[in-house]
Amino acid sequence: SNSGVGEKNSYTAISLISHDSNHDLLPFCKEYPRLRLLRLVFQSELGVRLRKLDLPQDSFVGMEALRVMELNHLQIEFPLSWPGQMLRSLRTLCLDYCALGTGISSMLGHMMQLEILSLFQSKIVDDRFPAEITQLSNLKLLDLRVESSIHPLPSGILSSLKKLEELYLLNPPIL
């Protein structure tokens, strides 16, 4: 029976809040080609390790319509070489309360349409601060209230963001 097949093509938003970290939800979400909003929030108790999410290079194949993505409370490992066409149409990316590993720089360097980037209360554990943020010329809101970063904010990062309307930093910044 093909019941439900046509329904997947009609979904434009998925918002899941889960206490169970045993689900592999990204392949599930790829079954919805018209998805414009994807929100995955994993709630965990204080002190419990973050759920690890390894993003293979084909993680978002078939999700070209995606404009808003929010991933919360995850330890995310990005591919070292982000596929150039992947998530190019994304306008909003919120990676809040995450541990952001190797490859985030490569990913951000390809998201030229991005208008909102939030890394609120995340840990940047990449080998360098994602200086590719300077290439995001359409950025209007940037939230760098990160929990920790082992690297300082690169000089000149803000002067390159000509359309920036809102900037959030910790006071004093610990970047």
XYZ file of N, CA and C in Angstrom:
525
model
N 0.841 -1.189 0.000
C 0.000 0.000 0.000
C 0.880 1.244 0.000
N 0.474 2.266 -0.729
C 1.215 3.525 -0.799
C 0.616 4.583 0.105
N -0.147 4.170 1.098
C -0.757 5.171 1.966
C 0.320 5.947 2.693
N 0.194 7.249 2.679
C 1.139 8.114 3.366
C 2.273 8.615 2.490
N 2.503 8.009 1.315
C 3.607 8.432 0.458
C 3.420 9.869 0.006
N 2.225 10.208 -0.457
C 1.954 11.571 -0.890
C 2.022 12.564 0.248
N 1.717 12.113 1.452
C 1.726 13.003 2.600
C 3.127 13.532 2.895
N 4.160 12.727 2.716
C 5.526 13.157 3.003
C 5.922 14.335 2.127
N 5.407 14.376 0.925
C 5.732 15.476 0.020
C 5.058 16.779 0.425
N 4.091 16.721 1.320
C 3.380 17.935 1.699
C 3.924 18.584 2.970
N 4.734 17.879 3.748
C 5.266 18.445 4.987
C 6.311 19.514 4.678
N 6.193 20.663 5.339
C 7.177 21.729 5.168
C 7.906 22.050 6.468
N 7.476 21.470 7.589
C 8.125 21.741 8.866
C 8.073 20.501 9.752
N 9.184 20.256 10.431
C 9.249 19.202 11.440
C 9.920 19.792 12.667
N 9.261 19.674 13.812
C 9.822 20.117 15.071
C 9.687 18.961 16.056
N 10.819 18.411 16.470
C 10.813 17.279 17.386
C 11.599 17.626 18.641
N 10.978 17.398 19.763
C 11.637 17.556 21.048
C 11.644 16.179 21.683
N 12.836 15.678 21.978
C 12.953 14.303 22.418
C 13.799 14.194 23.678
N 13.416 13.288 24.541
C 14.214 12.950 25.716
C 15.026 11.694 25.421
N 14.667 10.978 24.354
C 15.305 9.727 23.982
C 16.381 10.015 22.949
N 17.610 9.693 23.276
C 18.708 9.994 22.367
C 19.067 8.808 21.473
N 18.209 7.817 21.396
C 18.540 6.633 20.610
C 18.023 6.698 19.178
N 17.423 7.800 18.799
C 16.881 7.924 17.445
C 17.917 8.529 16.515
N 17.973 8.016 15.291
C 18.783 8.632 14.249
C 17.793 9.357 13.347
N 17.586 10.635 13.612
C 16.476 11.354 12.992
C 16.783 11.974 11.640
N 18.037 12.242 11.331
C 18.311 12.900 10.064
C 17.913 12.072 8.846
N 18.220 10.780 8.790
C 17.724 10.023 7.626
C 16.203 10.062 7.526
N 15.535 10.042 8.647
C 14.081 10.137 8.674
C 13.619 11.458 8.054
N 14.307 12.539 8.394
C 13.913 13.858 7.903
C 14.173 14.022 6.414
N 15.158 13.295 5.873
C 15.475 13.405 4.448
C 14.350 12.872 3.565
N 13.402 12.169 4.156
C 12.279 11.639 3.399
C 11.242 12.714 3.073
N 11.480 13.941 3.505
C 10.533 15.031 3.320
C 11.171 16.116 2.452
N 11.067 16.001 1.127
C 11.801 16.891 0.218
C 11.345 18.349 0.242
N 10.153 18.634 0.734
C 9.663 20.015 0.751
C 9.896 20.698 2.099
N 10.644 20.031 2.961
C 10.897 20.549 4.303
C 11.602 21.897 4.235
N 11.014 22.904 4.892
C 11.607 24.237 4.951
C 12.128 24.553 6.350
N 11.593 23.872 7.368
C 12.019 24.078 8.747
C 12.288 22.727 9.391
N 13.461 22.593 9.998
C 13.813 21.380 10.724
C 14.324 21.789 12.097
N 13.654 21.303 13.122
C 14.014 21.632 14.508
C 14.125 20.329 15.284
N 15.340 20.027 15.751
C 15.579 18.826 16.548
C 16.183 19.251 17.877
N 15.443 19.042 18.943
C 15.878 19.430 20.275
C 15.918 18.175 21.143
N 17.090 17.886 21.683
C 17.242 16.740 22.573
C 17.415 17.266 23.979
N 16.450 17.038 24.796
C 16.522 17.503 26.173
C 17.224 16.446 27.003
N 18.182 16.905 27.781
C 18.891 15.968 28.651
C 19.010 16.582 30.030
N 19.226 15.708 30.990
C 19.367 16.176 32.360
C 20.727 16.839 32.527
N 20.806 17.750 33.463
C 22.051 18.455 33.738
C 23.151 17.454 34.076
N 24.290 17.614 33.447
C 25.414 16.734 33.717
C 25.458 15.494 32.841
N 24.398 15.230 32.077
C 24.378 14.077 31.189
C 25.074 14.467 29.888
N 25.891 13.571 29.357
C 26.612 13.868 28.120
C 25.655 14.155 26.974
N 26.084 15.046 26.097
C 25.286 15.378 24.923
C 25.243 14.197 23.965
N 24.139 14.069 23.264
C 24.003 13.036 22.244
C 24.923 13.397 21.093
N 25.684 12.432 20.597
C 26.621 12.690 19.500
C 25.907 12.541 18.166
N 26.141 13.508 17.284
C 25.564 13.488 15.949
C 26.695 13.655 14.941
N 27.016 12.577 14.231
C 28.016 12.643 13.167
C 27.277 12.959 11.873
N 27.685 14.026 11.220
C 27.038 14.420 9.970
C 27.873 13.938 8.789
N 27.465 12.855 8.131
C 28.186 12.450 6.923
C 27.938 13.466 5.809
N 28.723 13.381 4.742
C 28.637 14.373 3.674
C 27.280 14.412 2.996
N 26.520 13.326 3.069
C 25.213 13.312 2.405
C 24.059 13.556 3.377
N 24.349 14.129 4.538
C 23.337 14.302 5.588
C 22.086 15.026 5.125
N 22.229 16.005 4.242
C 21.088 16.834 3.876
C 20.754 16.747 2.393
N 21.181 15.681 1.740
C 20.833 15.466 0.330
C 19.320 15.351 0.223
N 18.736 16.025 -0.732
C 17.290 15.985 -0.921
C 16.545 16.990 -0.076
N 17.253 17.825 0.657
C 16.606 18.814 1.525
C 16.930 20.231 1.035
N 16.911 20.416 -0.283
C 17.283 21.703 -0.869
C 16.328 22.831 -0.500
N 15.106 22.518 -0.104
C 14.126 23.551 0.252
C 14.325 24.067 1.678
N 15.191 23.419 2.458
C 15.368 23.772 3.870
C 15.887 25.202 4.018
N 15.167 26.004 4.801
C 15.557 27.401 5.030
C 15.931 27.672 6.486
N 15.350 26.896 7.428
C 15.579 27.111 8.857
C 15.945 25.768 9.487
N 17.078 25.757 10.199
C 17.470 24.538 10.898
C 17.930 24.891 12.303
N 17.378 24.188 13.273
C 17.759 24.358 14.665
C 18.095 22.989 15.227
N 19.314 22.847 15.718
C 19.754 21.622 16.381
C 20.241 22.021 17.761
N 19.644 21.464 18.805
C 19.974 21.850 20.185
C 20.409 20.645 20.994
N 21.322 20.910 21.937
C 21.780 19.909 22.906
C 22.387 18.693 22.215
N 23.308 18.949 21.269
C 23.969 17.869 20.549
C 25.469 18.100 20.512
N 26.225 17.022 20.439
C 27.648 17.098 20.124
C 27.735 16.783 18.641
N 28.098 17.783 17.831
C 28.022 17.643 16.379
C 29.415 17.570 15.780
N 29.630 16.530 14.983
C 30.864 16.391 14.205
C 30.497 16.598 12.737
N 31.120 17.586 12.119
C 30.859 17.932 10.729
C 31.902 17.279 9.833
N 31.549 17.022 8.555
C 32.584 16.506 7.641
C 33.678 17.551 7.465
N 34.926 17.108 7.347
C 36.040 18.036 7.183
C 35.930 18.819 5.880
N 35.371 18.190 4.872
C 35.165 18.864 3.592
C 33.669 18.894 3.319
N 33.049 20.027 3.601
C 31.596 20.151 3.458
C 31.230 20.223 1.981
N 30.268 19.397 1.515
C 29.859 19.462 0.110
C 29.322 20.857 -0.230
N 29.854 21.478 -1.267
C 29.561 22.867 -1.615
C 28.091 23.208 -1.769
N 27.292 22.293 -2.293
C 25.883 22.593 -2.542
C 24.993 22.327 -1.335
N 25.528 21.689 -0.326
C 24.722 21.279 0.819
C 24.270 22.476 1.661
N 22.978 22.623 1.828
C 22.370 23.655 2.671
C 22.697 25.081 2.214
N 22.963 25.269 0.940
C 23.283 26.607 0.417
C 22.116 27.574 0.562
N 20.890 27.074 0.595
C 19.714 27.940 0.666
C 19.291 28.242 2.095
N 20.006 27.717 3.062
C 19.645 27.922 4.465
C 19.741 29.403 4.824
N 18.709 29.923 5.493
C 18.685 31.329 5.921
C 18.942 31.481 7.422
N 18.504 30.479 8.199
C 18.650 30.522 9.654
C 19.275 29.220 10.133
N 20.345 29.351 10.931
C 20.994 28.188 11.516
C 21.207 28.461 12.995
N 20.565 27.656 13.836
C 20.718 27.765 15.281
C 21.320 26.465 15.793
N 22.517 26.572 16.324
C 23.208 25.435 16.934
C 23.451 25.812 18.388
N 22.397 25.782 19.169
C 22.447 26.248 20.547
C 22.661 25.081 21.508
N 23.420 25.339 22.576
C 23.720 24.346 23.604
C 24.382 23.098 23.003
N 25.252 23.299 22.016
C 25.913 22.188 21.346
C 27.405 22.203 21.608
N 28.042 21.088 21.341
C 29.495 21.011 21.266
C 29.806 20.876 19.784
N 30.428 21.903 19.211
C 30.636 21.981 17.768
C 32.051 21.567 17.432
N 32.175 20.428 16.786
C 33.482 19.844 16.534
C 34.086 20.243 15.203
N 35.066 19.476 14.838
C 35.835 19.700 13.628
C 34.917 19.808 12.414
N 35.211 20.756 11.555
C 34.474 20.887 10.304
C 33.435 21.987 10.282
N 33.124 22.609 11.411
C 32.112 23.672 11.387
C 32.564 24.815 10.476
N 33.868 25.065 10.423
C 34.388 26.127 9.568
C 34.085 25.841 8.105
N 34.320 24.606 7.691
C 34.058 24.212 6.309
C 32.581 24.370 5.965
N 31.712 23.993 6.883
C 30.271 24.093 6.648
C 29.850 25.542 6.490
N 30.267 26.405 7.414
C 29.834 27.797 7.383
C 30.323 28.516 6.129
N 31.448 28.113 5.599
C 31.998 28.752 4.418
C 31.142 28.609 3.174
N 30.174 27.696 3.202
C 29.319 27.463 2.037
C 27.899 28.016 2.196
N 27.578 28.575 3.323
C 26.205 29.009 3.605
C 26.034 30.496 3.320
N 26.202 30.883 2.070
C 26.238 32.284 1.686
C 24.900 33.016 1.854
N 23.798 32.302 1.917
C 22.488 32.946 2.069
C 22.095 33.148 3.530
N 22.922 32.664 4.439
C 22.596 32.699 5.863
C 22.389 34.130 6.360
N 21.251 34.356 7.037
C 20.914 35.668 7.601
C 20.975 35.662 9.125
N 20.760 34.493 9.727
C 20.767 34.362 11.182
C 21.641 33.172 11.550
N 22.624 33.423 12.419
C 23.483 32.363 12.936
C 23.551 32.506 14.445
N 23.124 31.455 15.145
C 23.169 31.456 16.605
C 23.981 30.263 17.088
N 24.971 30.567 17.922
C 25.778 29.537 18.572
C 25.650 29.670 20.091
N 24.481 30.094 20.544
C 24.230 30.406 21.946
C 24.579 29.227 22.851
N 25.413 29.499 23.862
C 25.812 28.537 24.885
C 26.416 27.250 24.321
N 27.022 27.355 23.136
C 27.696 26.199 22.551
C 29.186 26.261 22.845
N 29.827 25.117 22.734
C 31.276 25.017 22.886
C 31.854 24.818 21.494
N 32.793 25.680 21.124
C 33.467 25.526 19.838
C 34.758 24.772 20.113
N 34.806 23.515 19.669
C 35.970 22.684 19.947
C 36.750 22.378 18.673
N 36.442 23.091 17.596
C 37.183 22.957 16.344
C 38.617 23.416 16.590
N 39.521 23.088 15.685
C 40.924 23.466 15.873
C 41.175 24.954 15.646
N 40.144 25.682 15.214
C 40.259 27.135 15.077
C 38.862 27.745 15.114
N 38.794 29.048 15.418
C 37.503 29.727 15.406
C 37.020 29.803 13.959
N 35.728 29.600 13.707
C 35.238 29.614 12.323
C 35.278 31.010 11.693
N 36.457 31.376 11.175
C 36.634 32.686 10.549
C 35.786 32.814 9.286
N 35.248 31.694 8.776
C 34.380 31.735 7.597
C 33.131 32.568 7.836
N 32.859 32.894 9.089
C 31.737 33.783 9.395
C 31.892 35.094 8.620
N 33.125 35.516 8.366
C 33.353 36.774 7.626
C 32.822 36.707 6.205
N 32.635 35.503 5.654
C 32.135 35.340 4.292
C 30.606 35.401 4.224
N 29.954 35.417 5.366
C 28.486 35.393 5.398
C 27.959 36.820 5.235
N 28.029 37.319 4.031
C 27.747 38.729 3.765
C 26.274 39.103 3.949
N 25.373 38.136 4.017
C 23.954 38.424 4.229
C 23.538 38.350 5.688
N 24.493 38.085 6.566
C 24.188 37.900 7.987
C 23.603 39.172 8.606
N 22.429 39.023 9.227
C 21.770 40.141 9.911
C 21.818 39.986 11.432
N 21.838 38.729 11.905
C 21.900 38.459 13.336
C 22.978 37.422 13.589
N 23.861 37.731 14.542
C 24.937 36.828 14.910
C 24.981 36.727 16.430
N 24.779 35.523 16.947
C 24.818 35.290 18.390
C 26.048 34.457 18.714
N 27.050 35.122 19.278
C 28.298 34.455 19.658
C 28.434 34.364 21.175
N 27.324 34.254 21.879
C 27.378 34.062 23.325
C 27.684 32.595 23.611
N 28.858 32.160 23.142
C 29.247 30.762 23.299
C 29.678 30.486 24.730
N 29.539 29.227 25.123
C 29.975 28.834 26.466
C 31.494 28.864 26.546
N 32.137 28.375 25.495
C 33.594 28.411 25.488
C 34.126 28.212 24.080
N 35.294 28.771 23.869
C 36.042 28.590 22.645
C 37.505 28.677 23.031
N 38.320 27.819 22.454
C 39.739 27.865 22.796
C 40.469 28.893 21.933
N 39.730 29.581 21.072
C 40.340 30.549 20.167
C 39.655 31.899 20.299
N 40.405 32.969 20.127
C 39.796 34.302 20.185
C 39.020 34.612 18.912
N 38.158 35.587 19.013
C 37.411 36.084 17.856
C 38.413 36.726 16.901
N 38.475 36.273 15.633
C 39.447 36.844 14.701
C 39.210 38.340 14.483
N 40.298 39.090 14.369
C 40.153 40.527 14.141
C 39.553 40.765 12.759
N 38.758 41.813 12.657
C 38.138 42.172 11.389
C 36.882 41.399 11.055
N 36.482 40.474 11.924
C 35.320 39.633 11.617
C 34.045 40.468 11.501
N 33.904 41.466 12.349
C 32.667 42.241 12.353
C 32.630 43.271 11.230
N 33.761 43.829 10.867
C 33.774 44.860 9.822
C 33.390 44.295 8.461
N 33.509 42.993 8.274
C 33.145 42.391 6.994
C 31.652 42.083 6.887
N 30.935 42.183 7.993
C 29.504 41.846 8.003
C 28.685 43.125 7.846
N 28.577 43.598 6.624
C 27.975 44.903 6.319
C 26.478 44.978 6.622
N 25.769 43.852 6.556
C 24.317 43.854 6.772
C 23.928 43.521 8.211
N 24.926 43.322 9.069
C 24.662 42.904 10.447
C 23.854 43.963 11.200
N 22.718 43.548 11.760
C 21.843 44.434 12.527
C 21.884 44.119 14.018
N 22.101 42.840 14.357
C 22.108 42.425 15.758
C 23.317 41.548 16.019
N 24.053 41.875 17.091
C 25.216 41.114 17.501
C 25.108 40.844 18.991
N 25.288 39.601 19.376
C 25.235 39.220 20.780
C 26.556 38.600 21.178
N 27.215 39.181 22.180
C 28.455 38.680 22.744
C 28.303 38.630 24.254
N 29.098 37.782 24.888
C 29.107 37.777 26.339
C 29.807 39.042 26.833
N 29.483 39.471 28.019
C 30.093 40.658 28.592
C 30.784 40.263 29.897
N 32.071 40.199 29.997
C 33.030 40.434 28.924
C 33.116 39.204 28.013
N 33.455 39.424 26.737
C 33.534 38.279 25.820
C 34.632 37.311 26.237
N 34.320 36.013 26.173
C 35.315 35.003 26.511
C 35.803 34.314 25.263
N 35.576 34.921 24.124
C 35.985 34.293 22.869
C 37.459 34.366 22.646
